[in-house]
Structure formats: structure tokens, C-alpha cells
CSV table of C-alpha atoms in Angstrom, one decimal:
chain,number,residue,atom,x,y,z
Z,1163,GLU,CA,89.7,15.6,38.3
Z,1164,LEU,CA,92.3,16.0,35.5
Z,1165,ASN,CA,91.9,12.5,34.4
Z,1166,LYS,CA,88.1,12.9,34.5
Z,1167,ASN,CA,88.4,15.9,32.3
Z,1168,LEU,CA,90.7,14.0,29.9
Z,1169,GLN,CA,88.1,11.2,29.6
Z,1170,GLN,CA,85.4,13.7,28.7
Z,1171,LYS,CA,87.5,15.3,26.0
Z,1172,ILE,CA,88.4,11.8,24.6
Z,1173,ASP,CA,84.7,11.1,24.4
Z,1174,ILE,CA,84.2,14.3,22.5
Z,1175,CYS,CA,87.1,13.3,20.1
Z,1176,VAL,CA,85.3,10.0,19.5
Z,1177,GLN,CA,82.0,11.7,18.6
Z,1178,ALA,CA,83.8,14.2,16.3
Z,1179,GLU,CA,85.7,11.4,14.6
Z,1180,SER,CA,82.5,9.4,14.1
Z,1181,ALA,CA,80.8,12.4,12.4
Z,1182,LYS,CA,83.7,13.9,10.4
Z,1183,ASP,CA,82.7,12.1,7.2
Z,1184,SER,CA,79.0,13.0,7.4
Z,1185,GLN,CA,77.5,15.0,4.5
Z,1186,ASP,CA,74.5,16.1,6.4
Z,1187,TRP,CA,76.1,19.5,6.5
Z,1188,LYS,CA,73.5,21.4,8.5
Z,1189,LYS,CA,73.0,18.8,11.3
Z,1190,THR,CA,76.7,17.9,11.6
Z,1191,THR,CA,77.8,21.5,11.6
Z,1192,GLU,CA,75.4,22.1,14.6
Z,1193,LEU,CA,76.9,18.9,16.2
Z,1194,PHE,CA,80.5,20.2,15.9
Z,1195,PHE,CA,79.6,23.6,17.2
Z,1196,ASP,CA,78.0,21.9,20.2
Z,1197,LEU,CA,81.0,19.7,20.7
Z,1198,GLN,CA,83.3,22.8,20.6
Z,1199,LYS,CA,81.2,24.5,23.3
Z,1200,LYS,CA,81.3,21.4,25.5
Z,1201,TRP,CA,85.1,21.2,24.9
Z,1202,LYS,CA,85.6,24.8,26.2
Z,1203,ALA,CA,83.4,24.1,29.3
Z,1204,ILE,CA,85.6,21.2,30.3
Z,1205,GLY,CA,88.5,22.0,32.7
Z,1206,THR,CA,92.2,21.3,32.2
Z,1207,VAL,CA,93.7,17.8,31.6
Z,1208,PRO,CA,97.0,16.3,32.5
Z,1209,GLY,CA,99.8,18.5,30.9
Z,1210,LYS,CA,101.3,15.7,28.8
Z,1211,GLN,CA,97.9,14.8,27.3
Z,1212,SER,CA,96.6,18.4,26.7
Z,1213,ASP,CA,98.3,19.0,23.3
Z,1214,ILE,CA,97.7,15.4,22.1
Z,1215,VAL,CA,94.0,15.4,22.8
Z,1216,TRP,CA,93.5,18.9,21.4
Z,1217,LYS,CA,95.2,18.0,18.2
Z,1218,ARG,CA,93.0,14.9,17.9
Z,1219,PHE,CA,89.9,16.9,18.3
Z,1220,ARG,CA,91.1,19.7,16.0
Z,1221,LYS,CA,92.0,17.2,13.3
Z,1222,ALA,CA,88.4,15.8,13.2
Z,1223,CYS,CA,87.0,19.3,13.1
Z,1224,ASP,CA,89.3,20.4,10.3
Z,1225,HIS,CA,88.5,17.3,8.3
Z,1226,PHE,CA,84.7,18.0,8.4
Z,1227,PHE,CA,84.8,21.8,7.8
Z,1228,ASN,CA,87.4,21.4,5.0
Z,1229,ALA,CA,85.1,18.8,3.3
Z,1230,LYS,CA,82.1,21.1,3.8
Z,1231,GLU,CA,84.0,24.1,2.2
Z,1232,SER,CA,85.1,22.0,-0.7
Z,1233,PHE,CA,81.6,20.6,-1.3
Z,1234,PHE,CA,79.9,24.0,-1.3
Z,1235,GLY,CA,82.8,25.4,-3.4
Z,1236,ASP,CA,82.1,22.7,-6.0
Z,1237,LEU,CA,78.4,23.3,-5.7
Z,1238,ILE,CA,78.7,27.0,-6.3
Z,1239,LYS,CA,80.9,26.3,-9.4
Z,1240,GLU,CA,78.3,23.8,-10.6
Z,1241,GLN,CA,75.5,26.2,-10.2
Z,1242,ASP,CA,77.4,29.0,-12.0
Z,1243,ASP,CA,78.0,26.5,-14.9
Z,1244,ASN,CA,74.3,25.6,-14.9
Z,1245,ALA,CA,73.4,29.3,-15.1
Z,1246,LYS,CA,75.7,29.7,-18.1
Z,1247,LYS,CA,74.1,26.6,-19.8
Z,1248,LYS,CA,70.7,28.1,-19.3
Z,1249,GLU,CA,71.7,31.4,-20.7
Z,1250,GLU,CA,73.1,29.7,-23.7
Z,1251,LEU,CA,69.9,27.6,-24.1
Z,1252,ILE,CA,67.8,30.8,-24.0
Z,1253,GLU,CA,69.9,32.3,-26.7
Z,1254,LYS,CA,69.5,29.1,-28.7
Z,1255,ILE,CA,65.7,29.3,-28.4
Z,1256,ASN,CA,65.7,33.0,-29.4
Z,1257,ASN,CA,67.8,32.2,-32.5
Z,1258,PHE,CA,65.8,29.2,-33.5
Z,1259,GLU,CA,64.9,29.1,-37.2
Z,1260,PRO,CA,61.6,27.5,-38.0
Z,1261,LEU,CA,61.6,24.2,-39.9
Z,1262,GLU,CA,59.3,23.5,-42.9
Z,1263,ALA,CA,57.3,20.8,-41.1
Z,1264,GLN,CA,55.3,22.0,-38.1
Z,1265,THR,CA,55.5,18.6,-36.5
Z,1266,GLU,CA,59.3,18.9,-36.5
Z,1267,ASN,CA,59.0,22.4,-35.0
Z,1268,ILE,CA,56.9,21.0,-32.1
Z,1269,LYS,CA,59.4,18.1,-31.7
Z,1270,LYS,CA,62.2,20.6,-31.5
Z,1271,ILE,CA,60.4,22.7,-28.9
Z,1272,LYS,CA,60.0,19.6,-26.8
Z,1273,GLU,CA,63.7,18.8,-27.0
Z,1274,LEU,CA,64.6,22.3,-25.9
Z,1275,GLN,CA,62.1,22.1,-23.0
Z,1276,ASN,CA,63.6,18.7,-21.9
Z,1277,GLU,CA,67.1,20.2,-22.2
Z,1278,TRP,CA,66.1,23.0,-19.9
Z,1279,ILE,CA,64.6,20.6,-17.3
Z,1280,LYS,CA,67.8,18.5,-17.3
Z,1281,ILE,CA,70.0,21.4,-16.4
Z,1282,GLY,CA,70.6,21.4,-12.6
Z,1283,MET,CA,70.2,24.2,-10.0
Z,1284,VAL,CA,71.4,27.7,-10.5
Z,1285,PRO,CA,72.4,30.4,-8.0
Z,1286,ARG,CA,69.2,31.5,-6.2
Z,1287,LYS,CA,69.8,35.2,-7.1
Z,1288,LEU,CA,69.6,34.3,-10.8
Z,1289,LYS,CA,66.8,31.7,-10.7
Z,1290,ASP,CA,63.8,34.0,-11.2
Z,1291,LYS,CA,65.5,36.1,-13.9
Z,1292,LEU,CA,66.5,33.0,-15.9
Z,1293,GLN,CA,63.1,31.5,-15.5
Z,1294,ASP,CA,61.4,34.6,-16.8
Z,1295,SER,CA,63.8,34.9,-19.7
Z,1296,TYR,CA,63.1,31.3,-20.6
Z,1297,ARG,CA,59.3,31.7,-20.5
Z,1298,ASP,CA,59.6,34.8,-22.7
Z,1299,ALA,CA,61.8,32.9,-25.2
Z,1300,ILE,CA,59.4,30.0,-25.4
Z,1301,SER,CA,56.4,32.3,-25.7
Z,1302,ASN,CA,58.1,34.2,-28.5
Z,1303,LEU,CA,58.9,31.0,-30.3
Z,1304,TYR,CA,55.3,29.9,-30.1
Z,1305,ASP,CA,54.4,33.2,-31.8
Z,1306,LYS,CA,57.1,32.9,-34.4
Z,1307,LEU,CA,55.8,29.4,-35.3
Z,1308,ASN,CA,52.1,30.4,-35.1
Z,1309,LEU,CA,51.6,27.7,-32.5
Z,1310,SER,CA,49.3,27.8,-29.5
Z,1311,LYS,CA,50.1,26.2,-26.1
Z,1312,LYS,CA,47.1,24.0,-26.7
Z,1313,GLN,CA,48.7,22.6,-29.9
Z,1314,ILE,CA,52.0,22.0,-28.0
Z,1315,ASP,CA,50.2,20.2,-25.1
Z,1316,SER,CA,48.3,18.0,-27.6
Z,1317,GLN,CA,51.5,17.0,-29.4
Z,1318,ASN,CA,53.3,16.3,-26.2
Z,1319,TYR,CA,50.4,14.1,-25.0
Z,1320,LYS,CA,50.4,12.2,-28.3
Z,1321,THR,CA,54.1,11.5,-27.8
Z,1322,ARG,CA,53.5,10.2,-24.2
Z,1323,ILE,CA,50.8,7.8,-25.4
Z,1324,GLU,CA,53.0,6.7,-28.2
Z,1325,VAL,CA,55.6,5.7,-25.7
Z,1326,TYR,CA,53.1,3.7,-23.7
Z,1327,LYS,CA,51.9,2.1,-26.9
Z,1328,THR,CA,55.4,1.1,-28.1
Z,1329,THR,CA,56.3,-0.4,-24.7
Z,1330,GLU,CA,52.9,-2.0,-24.5
Z,1331,ASP,CA,52.4,-0.5,-21.1
Z,1332,SER,CA,48.6,-1.0,-20.9
Z,1333,LYS,CA,48.6,-0.7,-17.1
Z,1334,GLN,CA,49.9,2.8,-17.4
Z,1335,LEU,CA,47.3,3.6,-20.1
Z,1336,ASN,CA,44.5,2.4,-17.7
Z,1337,ILE,CA,45.9,4.6,-14.9
Z,1338,GLU,CA,46.0,7.5,-17.3
Z,1339,LYS,CA,42.4,7.0,-18.5
Z,1340,SER,CA,41.2,6.7,-14.9
Z,1341,LYS,CA,42.8,10.0,-14.0
Z,1342,ILE,CA,41.2,11.7,-17.0
Z,1343,GLN,CA,37.7,10.2,-16.2
Z,1344,THR,CA,38.0,11.5,-12.6
Z,1345,LYS,CA,39.0,14.9,-13.8
Z,1346,ILE,CA,36.1,15.0,-16.3
Z,1347,LYS,CA,33.7,14.1,-13.6
Z,1348,ALA,CA,35.1,16.9,-11.3
Z,1349,ILE,CA,34.7,19.5,-14.1
Z,1350,GLU,CA,31.2,18.3,-14.9
Z,1351,ASP,CA,30.3,18.7,-11.2
Z,1352,ASP,CA,31.7,22.3,-11.3
Z,1353,ILE,CA,29.6,23.1,-14.4
Z,1354,ARG,CA,26.4,21.9,-12.7
Z,1355,LEU,CA,27.2,24.0,-9.6
Z,1356,TRP,CA,27.9,27.1,-11.7
Z,1357,GLU,CA,24.7,26.6,-13.8
Z,1358,ASN,CA,22.7,26.2,-10.5
Z,1359,ASN,CA,24.2,29.3,-9.0
Z,1360,MET,CA,23.4,31.4,-12.1
Z,1361,ASN,CA,19.7,30.8,-11.4
Z,1362,PHE,CA,20.0,32.8,-8.2
Z,1363,PHE,CA,21.2,36.0,-9.9
Z,1364,SER,CA,18.8,38.7,-10.8
Z,1365,GLY,CA,19.0,40.8,-14.0
Z,1366,GLY,CA,21.3,43.3,-12.3
Z,1367,ALA,CA,24.1,40.7,-11.9
Z,1368,LYS,CA,25.0,40.5,-15.6
Z,1369,SER,CA,28.7,40.7,-15.0
Z,1370,LEU,CA,28.5,37.6,-12.6
Z,1371,VAL,CA,26.4,35.7,-15.1
Z,1372,SER,CA,29.0,36.6,-17.8
Z,1373,ASP,CA,31.8,35.3,-15.6
Z,1374,PHE,CA,30.0,32.0,-15.0
Z,1375,ASN,CA,29.3,31.6,-18.7
Z,1376,ASP,CA,33.0,32.1,-19.5
Z,1377,LYS,CA,34.0,29.5,-16.8
Z,1378,ILE,CA,31.4,27.1,-18.2
Z,1379,SER,CA,32.6,27.6,-21.8
Z,1380,LYS,CA,36.3,27.0,-20.8
Z,1381,ALA,CA,35.3,24.0,-18.7
Z,1382,LYS,CA,33.5,22.4,-21.7
Z,1383,GLU,CA,36.5,23.1,-23.9
Z,1384,GLU,CA,38.7,21.3,-21.4
Z,1385,ILE,CA,36.3,18.4,-21.3
Z,1386,ASN,CA,36.5,18.0,-25.1
Z,1387,VAL,CA,40.3,18.0,-24.9
Z,1388,LEU,CA,40.2,15.3,-22.2
Z,1389,LYS,CA,37.7,13.2,-24.1
Z,1390,ASN,CA,40.0,13.4,-27.1
Z,1391,ARG,CA,42.8,12.1,-24.9
Z,1392,ILE,CA,40.6,9.2,-23.9
Z,1393,LYS,CA,40.1,8.4,-27.6
Z,1394,MET,CA,43.9,8.3,-28.1
Z,1395,ILE,CA,44.2,5.9,-25.1
Z,1396,ASP,CA,41.4,3.7,-26.4
Z,1397,LEU,CA,43.1,3.5,-29.8
Z,1398,ALA,CA,46.5,2.7,-28.2
Z,1399,GLU,CA,44.9,0.0,-26.1
Z,1400,ARG,CA,43.2,-1.6,-29.1
Z,1401,GLU,CA,46.5,-1.6,-31.0
Z,1402,ILE,CA,48.3,-3.3,-28.1
Z,1403,GLU,CA,45.5,-5.9,-27.8
Z,1404,GLN,CA,45.8,-6.6,-31.6
Z,1405,ASN,CA,49.6,-6.9,-31.4
Z,1406,GLN,CA,49.3,-9.3,-28.4
Z,1407,LYS,CA,46.7,-11.4,-30.3
Z,1408,GLY,CA,49.0,-11.6,-33.3
Z,1409,GLU,CA,51.9,-12.8,-31.2
Z,1410,ASN,CA,49.7,-15.5,-29.5
Z,1411,ASN,CA,48.5,-16.7,-32.9
Z,1412,GLU,CA,52.1,-17.0,-34.2
Z,1413,GLN,CA,53.0,-19.0,-31.1
């Protein structure tokens, strides 16, 4: 019976040693807790082996839990550092002095936004507060520069198309155009539905009619924006095609 118990504890040691280097912290922590419960449920082992097998099991447990503690200690420090970086970036945005050229201002805003995205995770308790402060800072910067979100989005999209054009990524341009065409069709379907629904309202439903008119107006504006994006793509595709023809002629 003593030898049988010893073999069971040795088997647990083997499992613990196999898992001690795992970084699947949640799953492996549950495994070690389960192994510890099983260990306690097993009876005594031969006296000479008792201390040896216990130290073997304890060593594997300590190895895993020390590594886990070190990892999350480093993670907490990293998140604290990231929070500090975000606070500094928000201050940088708040203190930004407008440049003479509006295109340069837009470019700078994009750089600041990319910088924000690249900063890693922050402590959960600070996440919402920092995000709100960042949004306020960007919004205030738009006001300071007399820029609308629409202008920023347009400039960002031009930059994206420029990247596709310079890398001659016509496949990505086709995918982009297909997505836009699908979106336009969906919006046009919505407009038809709203216009059809308006016919069912009597004169006493003016507020509903007004709401639908607002929706239709905004939808048509969005369609115009999307159609302008298709024009950008078409122009980029023509330039890629001309460049490729020129290269073929030279060859």
C-alpha cells in the first residue's frame, strides 16, 4: 500500500514537472490546484521516500507559481508604464500648436492617433478614464484646427489609397471598391424602405416623417462620400495600369 501511494505521488510529480513551464496561466493554475488536492488525498508513502518525493513535487509547484508571479509583476509594471505614456500623449495633444498648412495638421493628428494605438494595455481601472480624456483631447484639437471628423476621415482614406497605389496593390483596391459598392447598395435599399414607409404615415405623424427625412438625407450624404472614394480608387487603378504599361514598353 505504501509503495502504491508512492507511485501515485511520483505520477503527480511527473505531471507537475511537465506543466511547470507552461504560460497558459489560468489552465495550468487549475491543474496545479487539482494536483495538490490529489496529493493530499493520497495516503502515506515509505518513510525514506516521503521527504524526497514531497520536495520534488514542491519544486515543480514553486517553479510554476514563481514564474506566474514574475510574469504578472512585469505585466503590471508594463501596464503602468503604458498608462504613463498615454497620459503624456494626451498632454502632448492638448499642447499641440497648429501648423500653417492644414494638410500638415491632419498628418500630425494621424501620427498622434497611430501613436495612441501602438501603446499597449493599461490597468483596467484607468482604461475608461484615459480613453475619455483622449477623445476629449482629439475633439478639442479638431475644434482648434477648425477641422471636422469628415475632413479627417477623408484625408486618412486618401492616405490609405496612396499606399495601395505606391505599392501597386490593385488586388486590395478591387477588394476595397467591392466593399464600398456593397455598402452603397445596402444604404440605397434602406433609403427605398424609408421612403416606402413614409407613405403610410398620416398628416399627424410629422415627427416620424421628419426623422425619416433626416435619415434619408444623412444616408444620401454617406453615399456621396462613398462614391467619391470609388473615384479615388478608379484614379489609383488607372495610374497603376499606366505605370505597368510604361514598364512593359521599356522592356
